[in-house]
Every structure is written in structure tokens, then in C-alpha cells.
Coordinates of C-alpha atoms in Angstrom, one line a residue:
Chain A
X1 CA 9.2 -17.7 38.2
X2 CA 9.2 -20.7 36.2
X3 CA 6.4 -21.0 33.7
X4 CA 4.8 -24.1 32.7
X5 CA 3.6 -24.0 29.2
X6 CA 0.6 -25.4 27.4
X7 CA -0.3 -25.1 23.6
X8 CA -3.7 -26.0 22.2
X9 CA -4.2 -26.2 18.4
X10 CA -1.5 -27.8 16.5
X11 CA -2.4 -27.2 12.7
X12 CA -0.6 -25.4 10.0
X13 CA 0.4 -22.5 12.2
X14 CA 0.2 -23.9 15.7
X15 CA 2.6 -26.9 15.0
X16 CA 5.5 -25.0 14.0
X17 CA 5.0 -22.5 16.6
X18 CA 4.7 -25.1 19.4
X19 CA 7.8 -27.0 17.9
X20 CA 9.8 -23.8 18.2
X21 CA 8.9 -23.6 21.9
X22 CA 9.9 -27.2 22.5
X23 CA 13.2 -26.7 20.5
X24 CA 13.9 -23.7 22.6
X25 CA 14.0 -26.0 25.6
X26 CA 10.6 -25.2 27.1
X27 CA 8.7 -28.3 28.4
X28 CA 5.2 -28.2 26.8
X29 CA 1.9 -29.9 27.3
X30 CA -0.2 -30.0 24.2
X31 CA -3.8 -30.7 23.0
X32 CA -5.3 -30.9 19.5
X33 CA -8.8 -32.0 18.6
X34 CA -7.4 -34.4 16.1
X35 CA -5.1 -36.8 18.1
X36 CA -2.8 -37.4 15.0
X37 CA -1.9 -33.6 15.0
X38 CA -0.2 -34.1 18.4
X39 CA 2.3 -36.8 17.1
X40 CA 5.1 -34.4 15.8
X41 CA 5.0 -32.6 19.2
X42 CA 5.1 -35.9 21.3
X43 CA 8.0 -37.0 19.1
X44 CA 9.8 -33.7 20.0
X45 CA 9.3 -34.4 23.7
X46 CA 6.0 -32.6 24.5
X47 CA 3.3 -34.2 26.8
X48 CA -0.1 -35.0 25.3
X49 CA -3.3 -34.2 27.2
X50 CA -7.0 -35.2 26.6
X51 CA -8.7 -31.9 26.8
X52 CA -8.0 -28.1 26.9
X53 CA -9.0 -28.3 30.5
X54 CA -6.3 -30.7 31.3
X55 CA -3.7 -28.5 29.5
X56 CA -4.9 -25.5 31.6
X57 CA -4.5 -27.5 34.9
X58 CA -0.9 -28.2 34.2
X59 CA 0.1 -24.7 32.8
X60 CA 0.8 -21.1 34.0
X61 CA 0.7 -19.9 30.3
X62 CA -1.7 -21.5 27.8
X63 CA -1.4 -20.7 24.2
X64 CA -4.3 -21.1 21.8
X65 CA -3.8 -21.2 18.0
X66 CA -7.0 -22.4 16.2
X67 CA -9.1 -21.0 13.2
X68 CA -12.0 -18.8 14.0
X69 CA -14.0 -17.1 16.8
X70 CA -16.3 -20.1 17.5
X71 CA -13.3 -22.4 17.7
X72 CA -11.5 -20.2 20.4
X73 CA -14.8 -19.9 22.4
X74 CA -15.2 -23.7 22.3
X75 CA -11.6 -24.3 23.4
X76 CA -11.6 -21.6 26.2
X77 CA -15.3 -21.7 27.3
X78 CA -16.7 -24.9 26.1
X79 CA -17.2 -28.3 27.7
X80 CA -13.7 -29.5 29.2
X81 CA -12.4 -26.1 28.1
X82 CA -9.5 -24.1 29.4
X83 CA -11.8 -22.2 31.8
X84 CA -12.7 -25.3 33.6
X85 CA -9.0 -26.1 34.5
X86 CA -7.2 -22.6 34.5
X87 CA -5.2 -21.7 37.5
X88 CA -5.5 -18.4 39.4
X89 CA -2.7 -16.2 38.0
X90 CA -2.5 -18.1 34.8
X91 CA -2.4 -16.3 31.3
X92 CA -4.3 -17.6 28.2
X93 CA -2.7 -16.3 25.1
X94 CA -4.9 -16.6 22.0
X95 CA -2.8 -16.3 18.9
X96 CA -5.7 -17.1 16.5
X97 CA -7.2 -14.1 14.4
X98 CA -10.7 -13.7 15.8
X99 CA -13.2 -11.0 16.7
X100 CA -12.1 -8.2 18.9
X101 CA -15.3 -7.9 20.8
X102 CA -15.5 -11.6 21.3
X103 CA -11.9 -11.4 22.6
X104 CA -13.0 -8.8 25.2
X105 CA -15.8 -11.0 26.4
X106 CA -13.6 -13.9 26.8
X107 CA -10.9 -11.9 28.8
X108 CA -13.7 -10.8 31.1
X109 CA -14.8 -14.4 31.8
X110 CA -11.3 -15.5 32.4
X111 CA -10.7 -12.5 34.7
X112 CA -13.8 -13.7 36.8
X113 CA -11.9 -17.0 37.5
X114 CA -8.7 -15.2 38.3
X115 CA -7.0 -15.6 34.9
X116 CA -5.7 -13.2 32.5
X117 CA -6.0 -13.1 28.7
X118 CA -3.7 -11.8 26.1
X119 CA -4.8 -11.6 22.4
X120 CA -1.7 -12.1 20.2
X121 CA -2.6 -12.7 16.5
X122 CA 0.2 -13.0 14.1
X123 CA 1.1 -12.2 10.6
X124 CA 3.8 -13.9 8.5
X125 CA 2.1 -17.3 7.6
X126 CA 3.3 -20.7 8.0
X127 CA 6.8 -19.7 6.6
X128 CA 7.1 -17.2 9.3
X129 CA 5.8 -19.6 12.0
X130 CA 8.3 -22.2 11.0
X131 CA 11.2 -19.7 10.9
X132 CA 10.2 -18.0 14.1
X133 CA 9.9 -14.6 12.3
X134 CA 6.2 -14.0 12.8
X135 CA 4.9 -10.2 13.7
X136 CA 2.9 -10.5 16.8
X137 CA 0.4 -7.8 17.8
X138 CA -0.5 -8.1 21.5
X139 CA -3.6 -6.9 23.5
X140 CA -3.8 -7.1 27.3
X141 CA -2.1 -6.0 30.4
X142 CA 1.5 -4.8 30.5
X143 CA 2.4 -7.3 33.2
X144 CA 0.9 -10.2 31.3
X145 CA 2.7 -9.0 28.2
X146 CA 6.1 -8.9 29.9
X147 CA 5.7 -12.4 31.3
X148 CA 4.9 -14.0 28.0
X149 CA 7.3 -11.8 25.9
X150 CA 10.4 -14.2 26.1
X151 CA 8.0 -16.9 24.7
X152 CA 6.7 -14.5 21.9
X153 CA 10.5 -13.9 21.1
X154 CA 10.9 -17.6 20.3
X155 CA 8.0 -17.5 17.8
X156 CA 8.4 -14.0 16.4
X157 CA 10.5 -11.0 15.6
X158 CA 8.4 -7.8 15.3
X159 CA 6.4 -7.9 18.6
X160 CA 4.4 -4.9 19.6
X161 CA 2.1 -4.5 22.7
X162 CA -0.7 -2.4 21.1
X163 CA -3.0 -1.8 24.1
X164 CA -5.6 -3.5 26.2
X165 CA -7.5 -6.7 25.6
X166 CA -8.7 -6.8 22.1
X167 CA -6.1 -4.3 20.7
X168 CA -4.2 -7.0 19.2
X169 CA -7.1 -8.3 17.4
X170 CA -8.0 -4.7 16.2
X171 CA -4.4 -4.3 15.0
X172 CA -4.6 -7.5 13.0
X173 CA -7.9 -6.4 11.5
X174 CA -6.2 -3.2 10.5
X175 CA -3.4 -5.1 9.0
X176 CA -5.9 -7.4 6.9
X177 CA -7.7 -4.1 5.8
X178 CA -4.5 -2.7 4.6
X179 CA -3.0 -5.7 3.0
X180 CA -6.1 -6.7 1.1
X181 CA -6.6 -3.2 -0.3
X182 CA -3.2 -2.8 -1.3
X183 CA -3.2 -6.1 -3.1
X184 CA -6.3 -5.0 -5.1
X185 CA -4.8 -1.6 -5.9
X186 CA -1.7 -3.3 -7.2
X187 CA -3.8 -5.6 -9.2
X188 CA -5.7 -2.5 -10.7
X189 CA -2.3 -0.9 -11.6
X190 CA -1.3 -4.2 -13.5
X191 CA -4.6 -4.3 -15.3
X192 CA -4.3 -0.7 -16.5
X193 CA -0.6 -1.3 -17.5
X194 CA -1.5 -4.5 -19.5
X195 CA -4.5 -3.1 -21.1
X196 CA -2.4 -0.1 -22.1
X197 CA 0.3 -2.3 -23.8
X198 CA 2.9 -1.4 -21.2
X199 CA 5.0 -4.0 -19.6
X200 CA 3.7 -4.5 -15.9
X201 CA 7.0 -5.7 -14.8
X202 CA 8.6 -2.4 -15.8
X203 CA 5.8 -0.5 -14.1
X204 CA 6.4 -2.4 -10.9
X205 CA 10.2 -1.7 -11.0
X206 CA 9.5 1.9 -11.5
X207 CA 7.0 2.3 -8.8
X208 CA 8.9 0.3 -6.1
X209 CA 11.6 3.0 -5.9
X210 CA 9.0 5.9 -5.3
X211 CA 6.1 6.8 -3.2
X212 CA 3.9 3.9 -4.3
X213 CA 6.5 1.4 -3.0
X214 CA 5.3 -1.2 -0.5
X215 CA 6.1 -4.9 0.5
X216 CA 2.8 -5.9 -1.2
X217 CA 3.9 -4.3 -4.5
X218 CA 7.1 -6.1 -4.1
X219 CA 6.0 -9.6 -3.1
X220 CA 2.4 -9.7 -4.4
X221 CA 3.3 -7.7 -7.5
X222 CA 5.8 -10.4 -8.4
X223 CA 3.2 -13.1 -7.7
X224 CA 0.8 -11.4 -10.1
X225 CA 3.5 -11.0 -12.9
X226 CA 4.4 -14.7 -12.6
X227 CA 0.8 -16.0 -12.0
X228 CA 2.4 -17.8 -9.0
X229 CA -0.3 -18.2 -6.3
X230 CA 1.1 -20.9 -4.2
X231 CA 0.3 -19.6 -0.7
X232 CA 1.6 -17.7 1.3
X233 CA -1.6 -16.7 3.0
X234 CA -4.7 -18.5 1.6
X235 CA -7.6 -16.5 0.3
X236 CA -10.0 -18.6 2.4
X237 CA -8.3 -17.3 5.6
X238 CA -8.3 -13.7 4.2
X239 CA -11.9 -14.1 3.5
X240 CA -12.4 -15.2 7.3
X241 CA -10.5 -12.2 8.5
X242 CA -12.3 -9.9 6.2
X243 CA -15.6 -11.2 7.6
X244 CA -14.2 -10.3 11.1
X245 CA -13.3 -6.8 9.8
X246 CA -16.8 -6.1 8.4
X247 CA -18.5 -7.5 11.5
X248 CA -16.5 -5.2 13.7
X249 CA -17.3 -2.2 11.5
X250 CA -21.0 -3.1 11.8
X251 CA -20.6 -3.5 15.5
X252 CA -18.9 -0.2 15.8
X253 CA -21.1 1.7 13.4
X254 CA -18.3 2.8 11.0
X255 CA -18.2 2.5 7.2
X256 CA -15.1 0.8 5.4
X257 CA -16.3 0.9 1.8
X258 CA -12.8 0.0 0.5
X259 CA -12.6 -3.0 2.7
X260 CA -16.1 -4.1 1.7
X261 CA -15.3 -3.8 -2.0
X262 CA -12.1 -5.9 -1.8
X263 CA -13.9 -8.6 0.3
X264 CA -16.2 -9.0 -2.7
X265 CA -13.2 -10.0 -4.8
X266 CA -12.0 -12.5 -2.3
X267 CA -15.6 -13.9 -1.8
X268 CA -15.7 -14.4 -5.6
X269 CA -12.2 -16.1 -5.7
X270 CA -13.2 -18.4 -3.0
X271 CA -16.7 -19.1 -4.6
X272 CA -14.8 -19.9 -7.9
X273 CA -13.0 -22.7 -6.1
X274 CA -9.7 -21.0 -5.7
X275 CA -9.8 -20.4 -1.8
X276 CA -6.7 -22.5 -1.4
X277 CA -4.6 -20.0 -3.5
X278 CA -2.7 -17.1 -2.0
X279 CA -5.1 -14.1 -1.5
X280 CA -3.0 -12.3 -4.1
X281 CA -5.0 -14.4 -6.6
X282 CA -7.8 -11.9 -6.2
X283 CA -6.1 -10.5 -9.2
X284 CA -7.6 -13.4 -11.1
X285 CA -11.0 -12.2 -10.3
X286 CA -10.0 -8.7 -11.4
X287 CA -8.7 -10.0 -14.6
X288 CA -11.7 -12.1 -15.3
X289 CA -14.2 -9.5 -14.2
X290 CA -12.7 -6.1 -15.1
X291 CA -9.7 -6.9 -17.5
X292 CA -9.7 -7.2 -21.2
X293 CA -10.6 -10.4 -22.9
Chain B
X1 CA 26.6 16.7 -29.5
X2 CA 25.9 19.8 -27.6
X3 CA 22.3 20.3 -26.8
X4 CA 20.6 23.5 -26.5
X5 CA 17.8 23.4 -24.0
X6 CA 14.4 25.1 -23.6
X7 CA 11.8 24.9 -20.8
X8 CA 8.3 25.8 -20.9
X9 CA 6.0 26.1 -17.9
X10 CA 7.6 27.6 -14.7
X11 CA 5.1 27.0 -12.1
X12 CA 5.4 25.2 -8.7
X13 CA 7.1 22.2 -10.4
X14 CA 8.6 23.6 -13.5
X15 CA 10.4 26.5 -11.9
X16 CA 12.6 24.5 -9.4
X17 CA 13.3 21.9 -12.2
X18 CA 14.4 24.6 -14.7
X19 CA 16.4 26.2 -12.0
X20 CA 18.3 23.0 -11.3
X21 CA 19.2 22.8 -15.0
X22 CA 20.5 26.3 -15.0
X23 CA 22.5 25.8 -11.9
X24 CA 24.0 22.5 -13.3
X25 CA 25.4 24.9 -16.0
X26 CA 23.1 24.3 -18.9
X27 CA 22.2 27.5 -20.9
X28 CA 18.4 27.7 -21.0
X29 CA 15.8 29.4 -22.9
X30 CA 12.4 29.7 -21.1
X31 CA 8.8 30.5 -21.7
X32 CA 5.9 30.9 -19.2
X33 CA 2.4 32.1 -20.1
X34 CA 2.6 34.6 -17.2
X35 CA 5.7 36.7 -17.7
X36 CA 6.3 37.2 -14.0
X37 CA 7.0 33.4 -13.7
X38 CA 10.0 34.0 -15.9
X39 CA 11.7 36.4 -13.5
X40 CA 13.5 33.9 -11.1
X41 CA 14.9 32.1 -14.1
X42 CA 16.1 35.3 -15.9
X43 CA 17.7 36.3 -12.7
X44 CA 19.5 33.0 -12.7
X45 CA 20.9 33.5 -16.2
X46 CA 18.2 32.0 -18.5
X47 CA 17.0 33.7 -21.7
X48 CA 13.2 34.6 -22.0
X49 CA 11.3 34.0 -25.1
X50 CA 7.9 35.2 -26.2
X51 CA 6.3 31.9 -27.3
X52 CA 6.7 28.2 -27.2
X53 CA 7.5 28.3 -30.9
X54 CA 10.4 30.5 -30.2
X55 CA 11.8 28.4 -27.5
X56 CA 11.5 25.5 -30.0
X57 CA 13.4 27.4 -32.7
X58 CA 16.3 27.9 -30.3
X59 CA 16.4 24.4 -28.7
X60 CA 17.3 20.8 -29.5
X61 CA 15.5 19.6 -26.4
X62 CA 12.3 21.3 -25.2
X63 CA 10.9 20.5 -21.7
X64 CA 7.2 21.2 -21.1
X65 CA 5.9 21.2 -17.5
X66 CA 2.3 22.5 -17.3
X67 CA -0.9 21.2 -15.6
X68 CA -3.3 19.2 -17.8
X69 CA -3.8 17.6 -21.3
X70 CA -5.3 20.7 -22.9
X71 CA -2.4 22.9 -21.6
X72 CA 0.2 20.6 -23.1
X73 CA -1.9 20.4 -26.4
X74 CA -2.0 24.2 -26.4
X75 CA 1.8 24.6 -25.8
X76 CA 2.7 21.9 -28.3
X77 CA 0.1 22.1 -31.1
X78 CA -1.5 25.5 -30.6
X79 CA -1.1 28.9 -32.0
X80 CA 2.6 29.8 -31.8
X81 CA 3.2 26.3 -30.2
X82 CA 6.2 24.1 -30.1
X83 CA 5.3 22.5 -33.4
X84 CA 5.6 25.8 -35.4
X85 CA 9.2 26.1 -34.4
X86 CA 10.5 22.8 -33.6
X87 CA 13.7 21.6 -35.4
X88 CA 14.2 18.3 -37.1
X89 CA 15.8 15.9 -34.7
X90 CA 14.8 17.8 -31.8
X91 CA 13.1 16.1 -28.8
X92 CA 10.1 17.5 -27.0
X93 CA 10.0 16.1 -23.4
X94 CA 6.6 16.5 -21.6
X95 CA 7.0 16.1 -17.9
X96 CA 3.4 17.1 -17.0
X97 CA 1.0 14.3 -15.9
X98 CA -1.4 14.0 -18.7
X99 CA -3.6 11.5 -20.8
X100 CA -1.6 8.4 -22.2
X101 CA -3.7 8.4 -25.5
X102 CA -3.3 12.3 -26.0
X103 CA 0.4 11.8 -25.5
X104 CA 0.6 9.2 -28.1
X105 CA -1.4 11.5 -30.5
X106 CA 1.0 14.3 -30.0
X107 CA 4.1 12.1 -30.4
X108 CA 2.6 11.1 -33.8
X109 CA 2.1 14.7 -34.9
X110 CA 5.7 15.6 -33.8
X111 CA 7.1 12.8 -35.7
X112 CA 5.4 14.0 -38.8
X113 CA 7.5 17.2 -38.6
X114 CA 10.7 15.2 -37.8
X115 CA 10.7 15.7 -34.0
X116 CA 10.6 13.1 -31.2
X117 CA 8.6 13.1 -28.0
X118 CA 9.3 11.7 -24.6
X119 CA 6.6 11.6 -22.0
X120 CA 8.3 11.8 -18.6
X121 CA 5.9 12.6 -15.8
X122 CA 7.3 12.8 -12.3
X123 CA 6.4 11.9 -8.7
X124 CA 7.9 13.6 -5.7
X125 CA 6.1 16.9 -5.5
X126 CA 7.6 20.4 -5.3
X127 CA 9.9 19.2 -2.4
X128 CA 11.5 16.6 -4.9
X129 CA 11.5 19.1 -7.6
X130 CA 13.5 21.5 -5.6
X131 CA 15.9 18.8 -4.2
X132 CA 16.4 17.2 -7.6
X133 CA 15.1 13.9 -6.2
X134 CA 12.0 13.4 -8.4
X135 CA 11.0 9.9 -9.7
X136 CA 10.8 10.2 -13.5
X137 CA 8.8 7.7 -15.6
X138 CA 9.8 7.8 -19.3
X139 CA 8.1 6.7 -22.4
X140 CA 9.5 7.1 -25.9
X141 CA 12.4 5.7 -28.0
X142 CA 15.6 4.4 -26.3
X143 CA 17.7 6.8 -28.4
X144 CA 15.8 9.8 -27.2
X145 CA 15.8 8.5 -23.6
X146 CA 19.7 8.2 -23.7
X147 CA 20.0 11.8 -25.2
X148 CA 18.0 13.2 -22.3
X149 CA 19.0 11.0 -19.4
X150 CA 21.9 13.5 -18.3
X151 CA 19.3 16.1 -17.9
X152 CA 16.8 13.9 -16.1
X153 CA 19.6 13.0 -13.8
X154 CA 19.9 16.7 -12.8
X155 CA 16.2 16.7 -11.9
X156 CA 15.6 13.3 -10.4
X157 CA 16.9 10.2 -8.9
X158 CA 14.7 7.2 -9.7
X159 CA 14.6 7.5 -13.5
X160 CA 13.1 4.5 -15.4
X161 CA 12.5 4.1 -19.2
X162 CA 9.1 2.3 -19.1
X163 CA 8.4 1.8 -22.7
X164 CA 7.3 3.6 -25.9
X165 CA 5.5 6.9 -26.3
X166 CA 2.6 7.0 -23.6
X167 CA 4.3 4.3 -21.3
X168 CA 5.5 7.0 -18.9
X169 CA 2.0 8.4 -18.5
X170 CA 0.6 4.9 -18.0
X171 CA 3.2 4.2 -15.4
X172 CA 2.3 7.5 -13.6
X173 CA -1.4 6.7 -13.8
X174 CA -0.5 3.4 -12.1
X175 CA 1.4 5.3 -9.4
X176 CA -1.6 7.4 -8.7
X177 CA -4.0 4.4 -8.6
X178 CA -1.9 2.8 -6.0
X179 CA -1.0 5.8 -3.9
X180 CA -4.6 7.0 -3.8
X181 CA -6.0 3.5 -2.8
X182 CA -3.0 2.9 -0.3
X183 CA -3.9 6.3 1.4
X184 CA -7.7 5.3 1.6
X185 CA -6.9 2.0 3.0
X186 CA -4.5 3.5 5.7
X187 CA -7.4 5.8 6.4
X188 CA -9.8 3.0 6.9
X189 CA -7.4 1.2 9.3
X190 CA -7.1 4.4 11.3
X191 CA -11.0 4.8 11.4
X192 CA -11.2 1.1 12.7
X193 CA -8.5 1.5 15.3
X194 CA -10.0 4.8 16.6
X195 CA -13.5 3.6 16.7
X196 CA -12.3 0.5 18.6
X197 CA -10.5 2.7 21.3
X198 CA -7.1 1.5 20.1
X199 CA -4.2 4.0 19.6
X200 CA -3.8 4.5 15.9
X201 CA -0.2 5.5 16.3
X202 CA 0.7 2.1 18.0
X203 CA -1.2 0.4 15.2
X204 CA 0.9 2.2 12.6
X205 CA 4.0 1.4 14.4
X206 CA 3.1 -2.3 14.5
X207 CA 2.1 -2.5 10.8
X208 CA 5.0 -0.7 9.5
X209 CA 7.4 -3.6 10.5
X210 CA 5.2 -6.2 8.7
X211 CA 3.5 -7.1 5.6
X212 CA 1.2 -4.0 5.5
X213 CA 4.3 -1.7 5.5
X214 CA 4.6 0.9 2.9
X215 CA 5.8 4.5 2.2
X216 CA 2.2 5.7 2.3
X217 CA 1.5 4.2 5.7
X218 CA 4.8 5.7 6.9
X219 CA 4.4 9.3 5.5
X220 CA 0.6 9.6 5.0
X221 CA -0.2 7.6 8.2
X222 CA 1.9 10.2 10.2
X223 CA 0.0 13.0 8.4
X224 CA -3.3 11.4 9.5
X225 CA -2.3 11.0 13.1
X226 CA -1.1 14.7 13.4
X227 CA -3.9 16.1 11.1
X228 CA -1.0 17.7 9.2
X229 CA -2.2 18.1 5.7
X230 CA 0.2 20.8 4.3
X231 CA 1.0 19.5 0.9
X232 CA 3.0 17.6 -0.2
X233 CA 0.8 16.7 -3.2
X234 CA -2.4 18.7 -3.5
X235 CA -5.8 16.9 -3.5
X236 CA -7.0 19.1 -6.5
X237 CA -4.0 17.7 -8.6
X238 CA -4.7 14.2 -7.4
X239 CA -8.3 14.7 -8.5
X240 CA -7.1 15.6 -12.0
X241 CA -4.8 12.6 -12.1
X242 CA -7.6 10.2 -11.1
X243 CA -9.7 11.8 -13.9
X244 CA -7.0 10.8 -16.3
X245 CA -6.9 7.2 -14.9
X246 CA -10.8 6.8 -15.1
X247 CA -10.8 8.3 -18.6
X248 CA -8.0 5.8 -19.7
X249 CA -10.0 3.0 -18.1
X250 CA -13.1 4.0 -20.0
X251 CA -11.1 4.3 -23.4
X252 CA -9.5 0.9 -22.7
X253 CA -12.7 -0.9 -21.6
X254 CA -11.3 -2.0 -18.2
X255 CA -13.0 -1.7 -14.7
X256 CA -11.1 -0.1 -11.9
X257 CA -13.6 0.0 -9.1
X258 CA -11.1 0.6 -6.3
X259 CA -9.7 3.5 -8.2
X260 CA -13.3 4.9 -9.0
X261 CA -14.2 4.6 -5.3
X262 CA -11.2 6.4 -3.9
X263 CA -11.7 9.2 -6.6
X264 CA -15.2 10.0 -4.9
X265 CA -13.4 10.8 -1.6
X266 CA -11.0 13.1 -3.3
X267 CA -13.9 14.7 -5.3
X268 CA -15.8 15.3 -2.1
X269 CA -12.6 16.7 -0.4
X270 CA -12.1 19.1 -3.2
X271 CA -15.9 19.9 -3.3
X272 CA -15.7 20.7 0.3
X273 CA -13.2 23.4 -0.3
X274 CA -10.1 21.4 0.8
X275 CA -8.5 20.8 -2.6
X276 CA -5.4 22.8 -1.6
X277 CA -4.6 20.3 1.2
X278 CA -2.4 17.2 0.7
X279 CA -4.3 14.4 -1.0
X280 CA -3.9 12.5 2.4
X281 CA -6.7 14.8 3.7
X282 CA -9.1 12.4 2.1
X283 CA -9.1 10.8 5.6
X284 CA -11.0 13.9 6.7
X285 CA -13.9 12.8 4.2
X286 CA -13.6 9.2 5.6
X287 CA -14.0 10.6 9.1
X288 CA -16.9 12.8 8.2
X289 CA -18.7 10.3 6.3
X290 CA -17.9 7.0 7.8
X291 CA -16.3 7.6 11.1
X292 CA -17.8 7.8 14.5
X293 CA -19.3 11.2 15.7

């Protein structure tokens, strides 16, 4: 079966992902709310559309890469949304990071009109998007996953089918819970080393080889040592993702006190005007709040 | 220079470490508070002594591997302690995990009688002690470190000279801060996945390949999936180490809210009679306290 592919949302993440699909030889129809965002794709050979519905009418697989839950709901269910044009048998693949429960509700709405949905949030940032090395966590049916996998392989490297609709978003939420808290824990270790008069670079080096070793200690530990907070992954986006995590915890009736605590650091960082820094900059809040003068 | 070596403290960690020294061909004099603990070493060819002071009289390098700050102070500074027999130019190497500030004070006392001290706490547990694969974090002078390094290499693999007296203990404290919080974060991710009806084994697998990847997610994540809490590293010992961390934070005047929070989980686990389980069992407290029924 030859797929016809659409891509909606051409921002800092969507643009390089869509470009990778075009460059891999897939004909693409695209839509972005801001027309100017479409220009690089049109120059690369994609066809522009005037609405999500029009993209859907022309596509058997429709990718969506926007910011937050309401944005995806607008694109999929809103006026001139995907649902108004989607073909029976088509697959809508939402690669944004949004609410797992909202994802399940949208999948149900799409099922009613004969379409399938995959949730496929990513990690790896705009660097991973450009390089085609994203991690992709997928929820939805096995059949839909297998149909879309060749396209995922153009955009990413570590591609895991986690479970049914919503499971990709749950997995991404778990990722953010783990990354945020590991950043904060590395930051506390740095705080303790510095206040004790011990070189935190030596501590990072010693710990990397042992049981405390992690990619966060490696990458974000170096950021903290060098005060280099060029993103990477912006704190404002991590804040949004932690909001999704804590809303899910509330819906589910579970307590995530560690996630709640680290979210306060990210909230403060964003509130202090530094939301455009990499989220490892939460170490700055730790230094200002809990470190030595 | 031919070193004569003593070893004080022959418990679950000290015994296999001392045995590795004997097996590597070093003549060893040993002391343990409980005489029966000396038997395996005497059988292996070590010479038993009746006090820490006597070990010190016979040794140019004296290892100490006991439980907690007061134990080390008793062995080094107490009645018939190391300080009563220590030779000028000898090195006392404390491999226990204890207070950094108490370590600095003891190093000063030993300096007054012409001896040096190294703090050299380890990570890797009794498995690493038996296999000679411990991580060893060393504080003290470069000269003393270089003299003892061949012996460290018999006991461990990842051996880092972190800084001056106390720096090894600070590094170990940082290690425990990081490991405890990463365990708790992995536990929260598992809680979120399970409550969402998503297979936590799939989530672990997906996250291991990406930015959330860590040794704790690998090893302790599997423990949590299998409810396999055979230590490993006992929660009661992790509780002791977190007490050292939080006392250091108090002395230094810094805030470590993440470390404080995870300590509460470990406190509860020990209080619920499960202090002999691996510290990853703090996930049980998370499940009982914050998970779904």
C-alpha cells in the first residue's frame, strides 16, 4: 500500500521532522497555522494546504506536532480540523507531548469516523529532530504501529511500541518524571560538593563510573559545571510536561511527591524569567534558594 | 618500601576485602571486635591481634572498615585505639562511610602524632567487595593516595582521588544523594505507568535507550518489576548514609529538599521492618503510600 503523508505543525520540532520525511523521498502535504512556517517545506517540495481538514483529505497518514493538549484538540477536533477530512482507514499520528487521557478521548472520536490514532511523543529535542535520532514512544494498535514504523525510522532511532492508545504519552510522562528528578538530584550533589569545598567536576567523574552513573549526570552534570544552559530542552516545555504529569497523577489518584517537588524548581525558574534556558538550569534555582551565599 | 598491612573490621564488607588482600599475597594483621569474625582471615593466613592499637603497632598501612562514625572514632581514637599504637609515617585508611567533618577532625588528630589519614569509602556492596570491583572514592594527600593505590587496586576497579581529607566521604554522600533520588524517581515512573494501565517493563525498556537511562533504572528498575529486593545494599545502611548527608547539609547550611524527601521513604521502610531489604524496596513504601489500592 502506498501511503500519502500529511504533516501539521512545523515549529522547532515539526519542521526538521517533516523535512527529514521529504528528504527521504516521501511526497508530503503540510499545514501550519503561521503560513511563513510552511515556506522551508514548500521549498523542499512539499504541498501546502489551507487547513488541517484539507491535509487529512489528501493523506492516509497524518502527523501532528504542536505544543500542548488544547493545540492538538484544536487541530484534530476543531473547526476545519483533521476529523472533518479524515479518510476511513487513515492513521492520525500525534507526536506532541500531551495528556494521556485527552489522547484516549481523541482516539475514541477518530475511531467513530473510521480512523485510527497513534500517540508517538518523542525525546531528543530539536537536535535529535534534525539528526533523525529521536526516541519515539508509541501507543496504539500493533497494525497501525507497523504501518507507520518506516516513517518513524526516518525521524528517530529508539522506537518502542509501548502499548495501546495513550501508552506513548504515559511513557513520555514517565520519562519527564525521571529526567527532571535526576537533574535535581545531580544538582543537589553539586551543591553538597561545592559547599564542602570539594571539586564538583571530580565528584561527577568519580560517580559516572559507578552506580550513580546516568546520561543526566553526564550531560546535565557538565552543563551545571560549565553554567552552560543553552537548550537542549527548554525549561518552559519541561514545565508544561510536568503539568501534564501532575494532572495525570491527580486524575489517577496517585501521589508523586518527588515529581511535585522538582516541578516547583522548574516553576520558579520559569517565573524568574529563565524559561528559555535548558531545564538543567533548575540548578540555578537550587543555588539561589538552597546553596551557600 | 615494603608496607606492612593491618585490617580492622571484618564484617560483611571488611571480610571479603581483607581476604582479597591476603589472596593477593600481602601479609596481613587483623582485628575484629567479635573474635569469631577473625577466623576466616586466620585460616587464610592472616595474624590476629587483640586490639586496634596492636594492629597499628605492626602496620605501616592500617585499613578500617566498620559501620558508622562512632565506630570509626572508637577504633581510631578510643581506648586501645589505632592512635595509641600508630607509627610515624603510617597511613590510616578508613573505608567506612561516615561523616566528612568527623573525618577531617580525625585526620587532624592523626597528623598530630605523625600519621596520615585517607578516607576511602566504597560503593558496590558485598558483591563488589567479594569480586574486587568496588568503586573507591579517596580523600587525602596525593602522596598517601599513591602509596595505598596498589592495595586499592586489589579491592576495587573505579578508584578516584577526589581531593583532600574528607573529599572521599563528600563524594560518597553525593553518590548516596543521587542513587536514593534516582531510585525514588524510577519508582514514581513505575507507579505512574501501572496506575495508567501501561506495562512498566515496556516503559523501562523504552526509557533505558534514551535520556532517562541510568544504571539505577536498569538494575533497580528490574528489582521493582520483579519485586526482588534481596540486597544488594540494605535499606538500613542507606538510611544511615542519608543521616550523614542530612547532618552534613545542616552543618554546611545548605538545603537538600530532594534528599530529605527520599530519606522519609527509607525511614518508613526501615520502620516498617524491612530495613534488611535492598534500598530499592523504598518502592514498596511508594506503592503503599501513594499508589493505587
